[in-house]
Amino acid sequence: MKDPVTAVTGITYDRESIEQWLKTSKHTTCPVTKQALPSDSDLTPNHTLWRLIQAWSAANASNGMDLIPTPKTPVSKSRVVKLIREFGVPSLYMNALKKTEVLAEDSERKRKCLEEAGVPKAVILLLIICHRQGKISCLEQALRILHLIWTPCSEIKALVNQNCDFIDCLTWILLCETENPVIVTTHVMVILKRVIEVTNSRLLETLKPEFFKQMLRVLKSKTSQQATKSALHILIQTCQWGRNKSKTMDANVIFELIEFELEKPEKHVTELIINLLAHLCSCADGRAQFLGHAGSIAMVAKRILRVSPATDDRAVQILKSISKYAATKHVLVEMLKVGAVTKLCMVMQADCAAYVKEKARGILRLHSNLWNGSPCIAVYLLTRYQ
């Protein structure tokens, strides 16, 4: 034991162990007595036992035993409520945020206490007020706290879905000049990703063009790997609603995605880029912008069978959309020249999912008249799909 505590049943446990038991057990009972033990029941520090543990550790120091650090005092709910009240006082909120940030960074137990006391909601409301008043002094602390203790509970979902104020606030922060722009941008993007995940479709459909321009700016700046991935997740989530595909394309996202992918980012980023491109190529304007980049088809063909099954599926889907709805002679010849047709043939032979092979087979059938003179495809088309 490092931090002995006594439950209401009179049995002493190590704090970390009993808290984990209460957190994960379906039936919250005292492991020894089997009596009901509410998850929010008080755990009283057993100071006598802790002093005995310390004395034993000191006596056995020659055998390699280290003294157990003094257990940190659990934060009380009344203290947290007092800090929340201070968020609304102009002369006190900075100091209150700093204290709350220290608590949030200290331990999982204290973060849980902050969540239960309503700190996430209070910080969100504070950030919205800062946005309206143009204050930037407390942004980093507030974002750090929200990054650590965000919980998508029903109260937070209701607050986020009332209007676009919080999304507008986070978009505004991306434009602010702060002391640590990398940290601030990363925290904003992670929080924004979590917000979009709980936002209803009605609000997602009303996102402003400026929102998509900021997502593009984050992608181009390559602030951090985490910010980049969050931006891609956000665009994938939002482009499926309303006119967001058009807003995304108006921000010239497709061109930047292809340029980004040509730099050979890590595999997970590639998965996200190809996934987003597949969504955008499902409409005519998206396909036109995709084909407007000289390296688009070659890039997609190159990624097939080199990244992951998910990337194979989305990349073949892009080629399917292009070959079905934008198949000019120039495009079809380019697909042959840059190896896209060869890759489709390889998909037919590779250990891919049946539905991916069926997509590839459909593309090959669709343009067999033009491609049947190619050595790499003649066997397939002339013998099977005459």
mmCIF file of C-alpha atoms in Angstrom, residues 64-384:
data_model
loop_
_atom_site.group_PDB
_atom_site.id
_atom_site.type_symbol
_atom_site.label_atom_id
_atom_site.label_comp_id
_atom_site.label_asym_id
_atom_site.label_seq_id
_atom_site.Cartn_x
_atom_site.Cartn_y
_atom_site.Cartn_z
ATOM 1 C CA GLY A 64 16.415 -1.341 -1.273
ATOM 2 C CA MET A 65 13.056 -0.111 0.061
ATOM 3 C CA ASP A 66 12.220 3.521 -0.713
ATOM 4 C CA LEU A 67 10.113 5.743 1.499
ATOM 5 C CA ILE A 68 6.549 6.106 0.259
ATOM 6 C CA PRO A 69 5.804 9.730 -0.773
ATOM 7 C CA THR A 70 3.318 11.583 1.369
ATOM 8 C CA PRO A 71 -0.154 11.059 -0.165
ATOM 9 C CA LYS A 72 -1.587 14.163 -1.775
ATOM 10 C CA THR A 73 -4.710 15.534 -0.171
ATOM 11 C CA PRO A 74 -7.795 14.833 -2.333
ATOM 12 C CA VAL A 75 -9.446 17.946 -3.681
ATOM 13 C CA SER A 76 -12.810 18.721 -2.112
ATOM 14 C CA LYS A 77 -15.886 19.534 -4.169
ATOM 15 C CA SER A 78 -16.442 22.728 -2.163
ATOM 16 C CA ARG A 79 -12.986 23.959 -3.164
ATOM 17 C CA VAL A 80 -13.705 23.310 -6.838
ATOM 18 C CA VAL A 81 -17.076 25.066 -6.630
ATOM 19 C CA LYS A 82 -15.300 28.096 -5.100
ATOM 20 C CA LEU A 83 -12.843 28.141 -8.034
ATOM 21 C CA ILE A 84 -15.739 27.982 -10.515
ATOM 22 C CA ARG A 85 -17.359 31.000 -8.848
ATOM 23 C CA GLU A 86 -14.088 32.905 -9.206
ATOM 24 C CA PHE A 87 -14.141 32.315 -12.998
ATOM 25 C CA GLY A 88 -16.835 34.996 -13.141
ATOM 26 C CA VAL A 89 -14.831 37.615 -11.222
ATOM 27 C CA PRO A 90 -12.523 39.682 -13.509
ATOM 28 C CA SER A 91 -9.912 40.214 -10.800
ATOM 29 C CA LEU A 92 -9.839 36.540 -9.745
ATOM 30 C CA TYR A 93 -10.405 34.353 -12.802
ATOM 31 C CA MET A 94 -6.747 34.200 -13.929
ATOM 32 C CA ASN A 95 -5.597 32.947 -10.530
ATOM 33 C CA ALA A 96 -8.548 30.520 -10.374
ATOM 34 C CA LEU A 97 -7.649 29.102 -13.795
ATOM 35 C CA LYS A 98 -4.038 28.551 -12.763
ATOM 36 C CA LYS A 99 -5.121 26.696 -9.622
ATOM 37 C CA THR A 100 -7.584 24.598 -11.614
ATOM 38 C CA GLU A 101 -4.890 23.774 -14.181
ATOM 39 C CA VAL A 102 -2.574 22.533 -11.403
ATOM 40 C CA LEU A 103 -5.348 20.282 -10.082
ATOM 41 C CA ALA A 104 -6.157 18.932 -13.555
ATOM 42 C CA GLU A 105 -2.505 18.054 -14.201
ATOM 43 C CA ASP A 106 -2.020 16.395 -10.810
ATOM 44 C CA SER A 107 -3.965 13.121 -11.008
ATOM 45 C CA GLU A 108 -6.844 11.251 -12.588
ATOM 46 C CA ARG A 109 -8.701 11.397 -9.286
ATOM 47 C CA LYS A 110 -8.612 15.183 -9.206
ATOM 48 C CA ARG A 111 -9.611 15.422 -12.869
ATOM 49 C CA LYS A 112 -12.636 13.274 -12.079
ATOM 50 C CA CYS A 113 -13.565 15.595 -9.232
ATOM 51 C CA LEU A 114 -13.261 18.627 -11.535
ATOM 52 C CA GLU A 115 -15.513 16.956 -14.097
ATOM 53 C CA GLU A 116 -18.173 16.092 -11.531
ATOM 54 C CA ALA A 117 -18.166 19.627 -10.130
ATOM 55 C CA GLY A 118 -18.919 21.133 -13.565
ATOM 56 C CA VAL A 119 -15.552 22.641 -14.501
ATOM 57 C CA PRO A 120 -15.781 21.741 -18.256
ATOM 58 C CA LYS A 121 -19.040 23.689 -18.636
ATOM 59 C CA ALA A 122 -17.665 26.632 -16.655
ATOM 60 C CA VAL A 123 -14.513 26.783 -18.806
ATOM 61 C CA ILE A 124 -16.538 26.630 -22.035
ATOM 62 C CA LEU A 125 -18.704 29.547 -20.872
ATOM 63 C CA LEU A 126 -15.575 31.479 -19.878
ATOM 64 C CA LEU A 127 -14.015 30.943 -23.323
ATOM 65 C CA ILE A 128 -17.214 32.162 -25.017
ATOM 66 C CA ILE A 129 -17.138 35.322 -22.868
ATOM 67 C CA CYS A 130 -13.452 35.869 -23.759
ATOM 68 C CA HIS A 131 -14.396 35.569 -27.433
ATOM 69 C CA ARG A 132 -17.147 38.174 -27.102
ATOM 70 C CA GLN A 133 -14.904 40.569 -25.173
ATOM 71 C CA GLY A 134 -11.766 39.912 -27.216
ATOM 72 C CA LYS A 135 -9.692 38.761 -24.227
ATOM 73 C CA ILE A 136 -6.764 36.451 -24.955
ATOM 74 C CA SER A 137 -4.861 36.488 -21.643
ATOM 75 C CA CYS A 138 -6.444 33.318 -20.227
ATOM 76 C CA LEU A 139 -6.838 31.253 -23.390
ATOM 77 C CA GLU A 140 -3.899 28.910 -22.893
ATOM 78 C CA GLN A 141 -4.842 27.943 -19.321
ATOM 79 C CA ALA A 142 -8.514 27.466 -20.183
ATOM 80 C CA LEU A 143 -7.730 25.318 -23.213
ATOM 81 C CA ARG A 144 -5.256 23.240 -21.231
ATOM 82 C CA ILE A 145 -7.898 22.519 -18.582
ATOM 83 C CA LEU A 146 -10.548 21.624 -21.162
ATOM 84 C CA HIS A 147 -8.057 19.430 -23.030
ATOM 85 C CA LEU A 148 -7.408 17.451 -19.838
ATOM 86 C CA ILE A 149 -10.942 17.070 -18.481
ATOM 87 C CA TRP A 150 -13.265 17.127 -21.513
ATOM 88 C CA THR A 151 -16.152 14.716 -21.038
ATOM 89 C CA PRO A 152 -18.945 14.366 -23.641
ATOM 90 C CA CYS A 153 -21.680 14.199 -21.003
ATOM 91 C CA SER A 154 -25.278 15.183 -21.731
ATOM 92 C CA GLU A 155 -24.776 18.624 -20.168
ATOM 93 C CA ILE A 156 -21.812 19.420 -22.417
ATOM 94 C CA LYS A 157 -23.623 18.100 -25.506
ATOM 95 C CA ALA A 158 -26.621 20.317 -24.739
ATOM 96 C CA LEU A 159 -24.367 23.360 -24.249
ATOM 97 C CA VAL A 160 -22.468 22.756 -27.496
ATOM 98 C CA ASN A 161 -25.652 22.192 -29.508
ATOM 99 C CA GLN A 162 -27.451 25.328 -28.329
ATOM 100 C CA ASN A 163 -25.740 27.423 -31.017
ATOM 101 C CA CYS A 164 -22.435 27.853 -32.868
ATOM 102 C CA ASP A 165 -20.939 30.175 -30.237
ATOM 103 C CA PHE A 166 -18.366 27.695 -28.975
ATOM 104 C CA ILE A 167 -17.317 26.579 -32.472
ATOM 105 C CA ASP A 168 -17.004 30.248 -33.489
ATOM 106 C CA CYS A 169 -14.988 30.858 -30.322
ATOM 107 C CA LEU A 170 -12.519 28.064 -31.103
ATOM 108 C CA THR A 171 -12.207 29.277 -34.713
ATOM 109 C CA TRP A 172 -11.455 32.768 -33.394
ATOM 110 C CA ILE A 173 -8.736 31.462 -31.075
ATOM 111 C CA LEU A 174 -6.906 30.010 -34.092
ATOM 112 C CA LEU A 175 -6.510 33.591 -35.337
ATOM 113 C CA CYS A 176 -5.291 35.014 -32.028
ATOM 114 C CA GLU A 177 -1.629 35.857 -31.448
ATOM 115 C CA THR A 178 -0.706 33.940 -28.313
ATOM 116 C CA GLU A 179 2.587 33.317 -26.515
ATOM 117 C CA ASN A 180 2.659 29.599 -27.355
ATOM 118 C CA PRO A 181 0.877 29.247 -30.719
ATOM 119 C CA VAL A 182 1.826 25.580 -31.242
ATOM 120 C CA ILE A 183 0.367 24.496 -27.889
ATOM 121 C CA VAL A 184 -2.733 26.660 -28.280
ATOM 122 C CA THR A 185 -3.435 25.504 -31.841
ATOM 123 C CA THR A 186 -2.974 21.848 -30.910
ATOM 124 C CA HIS A 187 -5.326 22.130 -27.939
ATOM 125 C CA VAL A 188 -7.919 24.001 -30.006
ATOM 126 C CA MET A 189 -7.884 21.383 -32.756
ATOM 127 C CA VAL A 190 -8.174 18.443 -30.345
ATOM 128 C CA ILE A 191 -11.054 20.141 -28.501
ATOM 129 C CA LEU A 192 -12.721 21.135 -31.776
ATOM 130 C CA LYS A 193 -12.566 17.531 -32.980
ATOM 131 C CA ARG A 194 -14.308 16.417 -29.774
ATOM 132 C CA VAL A 195 -16.895 19.180 -30.152
ATOM 133 C CA ILE A 196 -17.698 18.236 -33.764
ATOM 134 C CA GLU A 197 -18.183 14.614 -32.686
ATOM 135 C CA VAL A 198 -21.068 15.621 -30.391
ATOM 136 C CA THR A 199 -22.528 18.425 -32.531
ATOM 137 C CA ASN A 200 -25.856 17.741 -34.211
ATOM 138 C CA SER A 201 -26.325 17.843 -37.982
ATOM 139 C CA ARG A 202 -28.354 21.067 -37.840
ATOM 140 C CA LEU A 203 -25.384 23.016 -36.520
ATOM 141 C CA LEU A 204 -22.874 21.247 -38.754
ATOM 142 C CA GLU A 205 -24.859 22.376 -41.786
ATOM 143 C CA THR A 206 -24.512 26.032 -40.726
ATOM 144 C CA LEU A 207 -20.721 26.123 -40.391
ATOM 145 C CA LYS A 208 -19.250 29.281 -41.911
ATOM 146 C CA PRO A 209 -16.762 29.386 -44.823
ATOM 147 C CA GLU A 210 -14.229 30.912 -42.418
ATOM 148 C CA PHE A 211 -14.286 27.663 -40.433
ATOM 149 C CA PHE A 212 -13.055 25.656 -43.436
ATOM 150 C CA LYS A 213 -10.426 28.290 -44.265
ATOM 151 C CA GLN A 214 -9.020 27.889 -40.768
ATOM 152 C CA MET A 215 -8.913 24.101 -41.131
ATOM 153 C CA LEU A 216 -6.933 24.572 -44.345
ATOM 154 C CA ARG A 217 -4.574 27.005 -42.601
ATOM 155 C CA VAL A 218 -3.871 24.420 -39.902
ATOM 156 C CA LEU A 219 -3.162 21.777 -42.558
ATOM 157 C CA LYS A 220 -0.778 24.067 -44.431
ATOM 158 C CA SER A 221 1.047 25.246 -41.322
ATOM 159 C CA LYS A 222 1.727 21.664 -40.095
ATOM 160 C CA THR A 223 1.710 23.025 -36.549
ATOM 161 C CA SER A 224 1.836 19.562 -35.008
ATOM 162 C CA GLN A 225 0.963 15.995 -35.945
ATOM 163 C CA GLN A 226 -1.944 16.016 -33.510
ATOM 164 C CA ALA A 227 -3.360 19.263 -34.927
ATOM 165 C CA THR A 228 -3.051 17.948 -38.487
ATOM 166 C CA LYS A 229 -4.865 14.703 -37.706
ATOM 167 C CA SER A 230 -7.592 16.569 -35.840
ATOM 168 C CA ALA A 231 -8.112 18.922 -38.801
ATOM 169 C CA LEU A 232 -8.495 15.969 -41.176
ATOM 170 C CA HIS A 233 -10.922 14.207 -38.813
ATOM 171 C CA ILE A 234 -12.958 17.415 -38.574
ATOM 172 C CA LEU A 235 -13.144 17.883 -42.349
ATOM 173 C CA ILE A 236 -14.173 14.247 -42.873
ATOM 174 C CA GLN A 237 -16.920 14.623 -40.272
ATOM 175 C CA THR A 238 -18.238 17.988 -41.465
ATOM 176 C CA CYS A 239 -18.056 17.607 -45.258
ATOM 177 C CA GLN A 240 -20.878 15.067 -45.179
ATOM 178 C CA TRP A 241 -23.474 17.650 -44.146
ATOM 179 C CA GLY A 242 -25.317 20.360 -46.068
ATOM 180 C CA ARG A 243 -23.209 22.462 -48.428
ATOM 181 C CA ASN A 244 -20.022 21.774 -46.526
ATOM 182 C CA LYS A 245 -18.448 19.942 -49.472
ATOM 183 C CA SER A 246 -18.766 23.144 -51.517
ATOM 184 C CA LYS A 247 -17.377 25.242 -48.661
ATOM 185 C CA THR A 248 -14.450 22.847 -48.336
ATOM 186 C CA MET A 249 -13.700 23.058 -52.040
ATOM 187 C CA ASP A 250 -14.062 26.852 -52.038
ATOM 188 C CA ALA A 251 -11.237 26.873 -49.499
ATOM 189 C CA ASN A 252 -9.085 24.959 -52.057
ATOM 190 C CA VAL A 253 -8.629 22.045 -49.667
ATOM 191 C CA ILE A 254 -8.338 19.373 -52.384
ATOM 192 C CA PHE A 255 -5.230 20.900 -53.951
ATOM 193 C CA GLU A 256 -3.544 21.222 -50.544
ATOM 194 C CA LEU A 257 -4.445 17.641 -49.598
ATOM 195 C CA ILE A 258 -2.753 16.306 -52.719
ATOM 196 C CA GLU A 259 0.300 18.500 -52.132
ATOM 197 C CA PHE A 260 0.439 17.308 -48.536
ATOM 198 C CA GLU A 261 0.203 13.650 -49.546
ATOM 199 C CA LEU A 262 2.967 14.051 -52.145
ATOM 200 C CA GLU A 263 5.286 14.836 -49.214
ATOM 201 C CA LYS A 264 4.711 11.247 -47.968
ATOM 202 C CA PRO A 265 3.342 11.816 -44.465
ATOM 203 C CA GLU A 266 2.921 8.989 -41.937
ATOM 204 C CA LYS A 267 0.484 6.199 -42.797
ATOM 205 C CA HIS A 268 -2.370 7.307 -40.545
ATOM 206 C CA VAL A 269 -2.308 10.800 -42.074
ATOM 207 C CA THR A 270 -2.374 9.210 -45.539
ATOM 208 C CA GLU A 271 -5.440 7.171 -44.545
ATOM 209 C CA LEU A 272 -7.237 10.337 -43.462
ATOM 210 C CA ILE A 273 -6.250 12.285 -46.598
ATOM 211 C CA ILE A 274 -7.412 9.542 -48.984
ATOM 212 C CA ASN A 275 -10.624 9.137 -46.988
ATOM 213 C CA LEU A 276 -11.369 12.869 -47.221
ATOM 214 C CA LEU A 277 -10.560 12.958 -50.938
ATOM 215 C CA ALA A 278 -12.976 10.055 -51.495
ATOM 216 C CA HIS A 279 -15.757 12.061 -49.841
ATOM 217 C CA LEU A 280 -14.980 15.184 -51.873
ATOM 218 C CA CYS A 281 -14.719 13.288 -55.177
ATOM 219 C CA SER A 282 -18.292 12.081 -54.752
ATOM 220 C CA CYS A 283 -19.502 15.390 -56.282
ATOM 221 C CA ALA A 284 -18.763 16.910 -59.689
ATOM 222 C CA ASP A 285 -16.901 19.999 -58.417
ATOM 223 C CA GLY A 286 -14.722 17.807 -56.240
ATOM 224 C CA ARG A 287 -13.773 15.577 -59.154
ATOM 225 C CA ALA A 288 -13.010 18.628 -61.295
ATOM 226 C CA GLN A 289 -10.694 20.084 -58.649
ATOM 227 C CA PHE A 290 -9.078 16.689 -58.091
ATOM 228 C CA LEU A 291 -8.297 16.303 -61.802
ATOM 229 C CA GLY A 292 -7.062 19.892 -61.911
ATOM 230 C CA HIS A 293 -3.955 18.784 -60.021
ATOM 231 C CA ALA A 294 -1.411 17.190 -62.354
ATOM 232 C CA GLY A 295 -0.309 14.590 -59.811
ATOM 233 C CA SER A 296 -3.675 13.547 -58.385
ATOM 234 C CA ILE A 297 -4.292 10.244 -60.203
ATOM 235 C CA ALA A 298 -0.651 9.171 -59.936
ATOM 236 C CA MET A 299 -0.626 9.897 -56.206
ATOM 237 C CA VAL A 300 -3.768 7.852 -55.533
ATOM 238 C CA ALA A 301 -2.534 4.956 -57.682
ATOM 239 C CA LYS A 302 0.788 4.955 -55.845
ATOM 240 C CA ARG A 303 -0.897 4.573 -52.453
ATOM 241 C CA ILE A 304 -2.943 1.493 -53.393
ATOM 242 C CA LEU A 305 -1.578 -1.705 -51.751
ATOM 243 C CA ARG A 306 1.067 0.300 -49.884
ATOM 244 C CA VAL A 307 -0.654 1.777 -46.846
ATOM 245 C CA SER A 308 -3.617 -0.135 -45.416
ATOM 246 C CA PRO A 309 -6.831 -1.948 -46.442
ATOM 247 C CA ALA A 310 -8.844 1.162 -45.541
ATOM 248 C CA THR A 311 -6.677 3.260 -47.865
ATOM 249 C CA ASP A 312 -7.064 0.680 -50.652
ATOM 250 C CA ASP A 313 -10.844 0.868 -50.346
ATOM 251 C CA ARG A 314 -10.992 4.675 -50.417
ATOM 252 C CA ALA A 315 -8.377 5.006 -53.190
ATOM 253 C CA VAL A 316 -10.219 2.542 -55.441
ATOM 254 C CA GLN A 317 -13.426 4.460 -54.656
ATOM 255 C CA ILE A 318 -11.775 7.666 -55.913
ATOM 256 C CA LEU A 319 -10.734 5.947 -59.158
ATOM 257 C CA LYS A 320 -14.250 4.554 -59.491
ATOM 258 C CA SER A 321 -15.803 8.022 -59.154
ATOM 259 C CA ILE A 322 -13.362 9.472 -61.675
ATOM 260 C CA SER A 323 -13.722 6.668 -64.224
ATOM 261 C CA LYS A 324 -17.516 6.626 -63.963
ATOM 262 C CA TYR A 325 -18.371 10.325 -63.954
ATOM 263 C CA ALA A 326 -15.313 12.191 -65.294
ATOM 264 C CA ALA A 327 -13.858 9.693 -67.755
ATOM 265 C CA THR A 328 -12.652 11.821 -70.652
ATOM 266 C CA LYS A 329 -10.218 10.166 -73.052
ATOM 267 C CA HIS A 330 -7.413 12.284 -71.589
ATOM 268 C CA VAL A 331 -8.208 11.052 -68.061
ATOM 269 C CA LEU A 332 -8.400 7.397 -69.100
ATOM 270 C CA VAL A 333 -5.100 7.580 -70.953
ATOM 271 C CA GLU A 334 -3.507 9.232 -67.925
ATOM 272 C CA MET A 335 -4.802 6.432 -65.676
ATOM 273 C CA LEU A 336 -3.055 3.964 -67.976
ATOM 274 C CA LYS A 337 0.191 5.949 -68.162
ATOM 275 C CA VAL A 338 0.622 6.602 -64.427
ATOM 276 C CA GLY A 339 -0.067 3.013 -63.411
ATOM 277 C CA ALA A 340 -3.607 3.326 -62.041
ATOM 278 C CA VAL A 341 -4.869 0.598 -64.373
ATOM 279 C CA THR A 342 -1.957 -1.650 -63.408
ATOM 280 C CA LYS A 343 -2.775 -1.158 -59.739
ATOM 281 C CA LEU A 344 -6.404 -2.107 -60.361
ATOM 282 C CA CYS A 345 -5.195 -5.338 -61.940
ATOM 283 C CA MET A 346 -2.960 -5.966 -58.938
ATOM 284 C CA VAL A 347 -5.922 -5.436 -56.608
ATOM 285 C CA MET A 348 -7.669 -8.263 -58.454
ATOM 286 C CA GLN A 349 -4.790 -10.598 -57.533
ATOM 287 C CA ALA A 350 -3.949 -9.247 -54.064
ATOM 288 C CA ASP A 351 -5.385 -10.306 -50.742
ATOM 289 C CA CYS A 352 -7.977 -7.530 -50.695
ATOM 290 C CA ALA A 353 -11.564 -7.584 -49.491
ATOM 291 C CA ALA A 354 -14.081 -8.973 -51.973
ATOM 292 C CA TYR A 355 -15.987 -5.682 -52.244
ATOM 293 C CA VAL A 356 -12.748 -3.796 -53.099
ATOM 294 C CA LYS A 357 -11.983 -6.328 -55.826
ATOM 295 C CA GLU A 358 -15.511 -5.898 -57.153
ATOM 296 C CA LYS A 359 -14.976 -2.123 -57.406
ATOM 297 C CA ALA A 360 -11.710 -2.663 -59.288
ATOM 298 C CA ARG A 361 -13.366 -5.217 -61.589
ATOM 299 C CA GLY A 362 -16.163 -2.742 -62.352
ATOM 300 C CA ILE A 363 -13.687 -0.030 -63.368
ATOM 301 C CA LEU A 364 -11.775 -2.421 -65.648
ATOM 302 C CA ARG A 365 -14.982 -3.577 -67.320
ATOM 303 C CA LEU A 366 -16.216 -0.031 -67.794
ATOM 304 C CA HIS A 367 -13.320 1.045 -70.026
ATOM 305 C CA SER A 368 -12.097 -2.233 -71.473
ATOM 306 C CA ASN A 369 -12.428 -0.920 -75.051
ATOM 307 C CA LEU A 370 -9.793 1.739 -74.457
ATOM 308 C CA TRP A 371 -7.480 -0.197 -72.158
ATOM 309 C CA ASN A 372 -7.447 -3.612 -73.853
ATOM 310 C CA GLY A 373 -4.306 -2.792 -75.819
ATOM 311 C CA SER A 374 -2.197 -2.459 -72.710
ATOM 312 C CA PRO A 375 0.133 -5.426 -71.970
ATOM 313 C CA CYS A 376 -0.606 -5.197 -68.253
ATOM 314 C CA ILE A 377 -4.332 -5.601 -68.704
ATOM 315 C CA ALA A 378 -4.809 -7.576 -71.925
ATOM 316 C CA VAL A 379 -4.996 -10.953 -70.210
ATOM 317 C CA TYR A 380 -7.775 -9.821 -67.897
ATOM 318 C CA LEU A 381 -9.896 -8.004 -70.446
ATOM 319 C CA LEU A 382 -9.515 -10.202 -73.495
ATOM 320 C CA THR A 383 -10.066 -13.499 -71.716
ATOM 321 C CA ARG A 384 -12.590 -12.623 -69.031
#
